Tab-separated table of C-alpha atoms in Angstrom:
chain	number	residue	atom	x	y	z
W	178	MET	CA	13.259	-1.602	15.317
W	179	ALA	CA	9.895	-3.031	16.334
W	180	GLU	CA	9.733	-6.342	18.147
W	181	PHE	CA	8.486	-9.192	15.947
W	182	VAL	CA	4.993	-10.448	16.637
W	183	ASP	CA	3.447	-13.060	14.344
W	184	TYR	CA	0.502	-11.298	12.735
W	185	GLY	CA	-0.355	-14.015	10.254
W	186	CYS	CA	1.967	-12.569	7.643
W	187	ASP	CA	0.805	-15.010	4.987
W	188	SER	CA	-2.415	-13.016	4.734
W	189	LEU	CA	-0.327	-9.954	3.857
W	190	THR	CA	1.015	-11.723	0.766
W	191	PRO	CA	-1.516	-10.157	-1.648
W	192	TYR	CA	-0.673	-6.670	-0.389
W	193	ARG	CA	3.062	-7.263	-0.540
W	194	ALA	CA	2.766	-8.654	-4.073
W	195	LEU	CA	0.739	-5.653	-5.286
W	196	LEU	CA	3.179	-3.193	-3.776
W	197	GLN	CA	6.264	-5.031	-5.016
W	198	ARG	CA	4.944	-5.240	-8.593
W	199	PHE	CA	4.254	-1.504	-8.541
W	200	VAL	CA	7.584	-0.555	-6.978
W	201	SER	CA	9.490	-2.692	-9.482
W	202	GLY	CA	7.658	-1.066	-12.393
W	203	ASP	CA	5.844	-4.252	-13.418
W	204	THR	CA	2.474	-2.578	-12.970
W	205	SER	CA	1.146	0.946	-13.400
W	206	ALA	CA	-0.203	3.283	-10.751
W	207	GLU	CA	-3.665	2.900	-12.266
W	208	THR	CA	-3.475	-0.886	-11.989
W	209	LEU	CA	-2.197	-0.664	-8.429
W	210	GLU	CA	-4.997	1.739	-7.567
W	211	HIS	CA	-7.669	-0.599	-8.932
W	212	ASN	CA	-6.226	-3.784	-7.410
W	213	PHE	CA	-5.250	-2.352	-4.031
W	214	LEU	CA	-8.622	-0.708	-3.474
W	215	ALA	CA	-10.432	-3.921	-4.440
W	216	GLN	CA	-8.236	-6.019	-2.111
W	217	TYR	CA	-8.514	-3.581	0.775
W	218	LYS	CA	-12.290	-3.154	0.519
W	219	ARG	CA	-12.976	-6.893	0.551
W	220	ASP	CA	-10.460	-7.662	3.301
W	221	ALA	CA	-12.257	-8.635	6.503
W	222	THR	CA	-9.064	-9.439	8.419
W	223	ASN	CA	-8.960	-8.118	11.962
W	224	TRP	CA	-5.436	-6.740	11.645
W	225	PRO	CA	-3.394	-5.825	14.714
W	226	GLU	CA	-3.085	-2.068	15.095
W	227	PRO	CA	0.392	-1.592	13.541
W	228	VAL	CA	-0.521	-3.528	10.391
W	229	PHE	CA	-3.949	-1.948	10.128
W	230	ARG	CA	-2.453	1.561	10.363
W	231	LEU	CA	0.048	0.840	7.579
W	232	LEU	CA	-2.600	-0.597	5.268
W	233	GLU	CA	-5.027	2.189	6.081
W	234	ASP	CA	-2.399	4.881	5.521
W	235	PHE	CA	-1.539	3.386	2.144
W	236	PHE	CA	-5.251	3.168	1.316
W	237	PHE	CA	-5.424	6.939	1.835
W	238	ASP	CA	-2.281	7.390	-0.276
W	239	VAL	CA	-3.890	5.409	-3.103
W	240	ASP	CA	-7.057	7.444	-2.702
W	241	ASP	CA	-4.964	10.625	-3.090
W	242	TYR	CA	-3.461	9.376	-6.365
W	243	VAL	CA	-4.718	11.279	-9.418
W	244	ALA	CA	-3.471	10.350	-12.894
W	245	ASP	CA	-4.628	13.553	-14.608
W	246	ASP	CA	-2.098	16.395	-14.169
W	247	GLY	CA	-4.677	19.187	-14.279
W	248	LEU	CA	-7.097	17.528	-11.899
W	249	ARG	CA	-4.281	16.518	-9.541
W	250	ALA	CA	-3.320	20.166	-9.091
W	251	GLN	CA	-6.932	21.146	-8.395
W	252	VAL	CA	-7.480	18.492	-5.725
W	253	ASN	CA	-3.952	18.520	-4.284
W	254	GLY	CA	-3.451	14.877	-5.206
W	255	ILE	CA	-0.276	12.870	-5.673
W	256	ASP	CA	1.304	11.544	-8.862
W	257	ALA	CA	2.639	8.072	-9.704
W	258	ALA	CA	6.172	8.852	-8.517
W	259	GLN	CA	4.894	10.059	-5.150
W	260	LEU	CA	2.662	6.994	-4.844
W	261	ARG	CA	5.642	4.756	-5.661
W	262	ALA	CA	7.673	6.412	-2.878
W	263	LYS	CA	4.810	5.790	-0.460
W	264	ALA	CA	4.625	2.147	-1.610
W	265	VAL	CA	8.352	1.712	-0.927
W	266	LEU	CA	7.921	3.149	2.566
W	267	THR	CA	4.885	0.951	3.229
W	268	LEU	CA	6.804	-2.180	2.204
W	269	GLN	CA	9.695	-1.197	4.484
W	270	ARG	CA	7.404	-0.595	7.427
W	271	LEU	CA	5.486	-3.839	6.829
W	272	ALA	CA	8.805	-5.687	6.878
W	273	GLU	CA	9.522	-4.162	10.289
W	274	VAL	CA	6.187	-4.916	11.959
W	275	ALA	CA	5.306	-8.156	10.127
W	276	PRO	CA	8.403	-9.829	8.645
W	277	GLU	CA	7.873	-12.425	5.948
W	278	ASP	CA	8.611	-16.036	6.776
């Protein structure tokens, strides 16, 4: 397990909330996609490398999400279930590198 370093975890709250609502089924993949991309694109935080990598990796996962079955197959995208699995993993990894208070 990674050693705890205080990365200003409070600023991760919006990301955690988005991911948790999606994982719990309270929001759709389309809503997550819209809200996560908006949050990520306007975020000017100078994240430490481990946090940045996790957020960036999930950004690419969200970018790979394609709602339309036919188009998803053509572009080798991921579906909502695959995105949810990636969200679960991202939350787990965030908890390891930047535990909540």
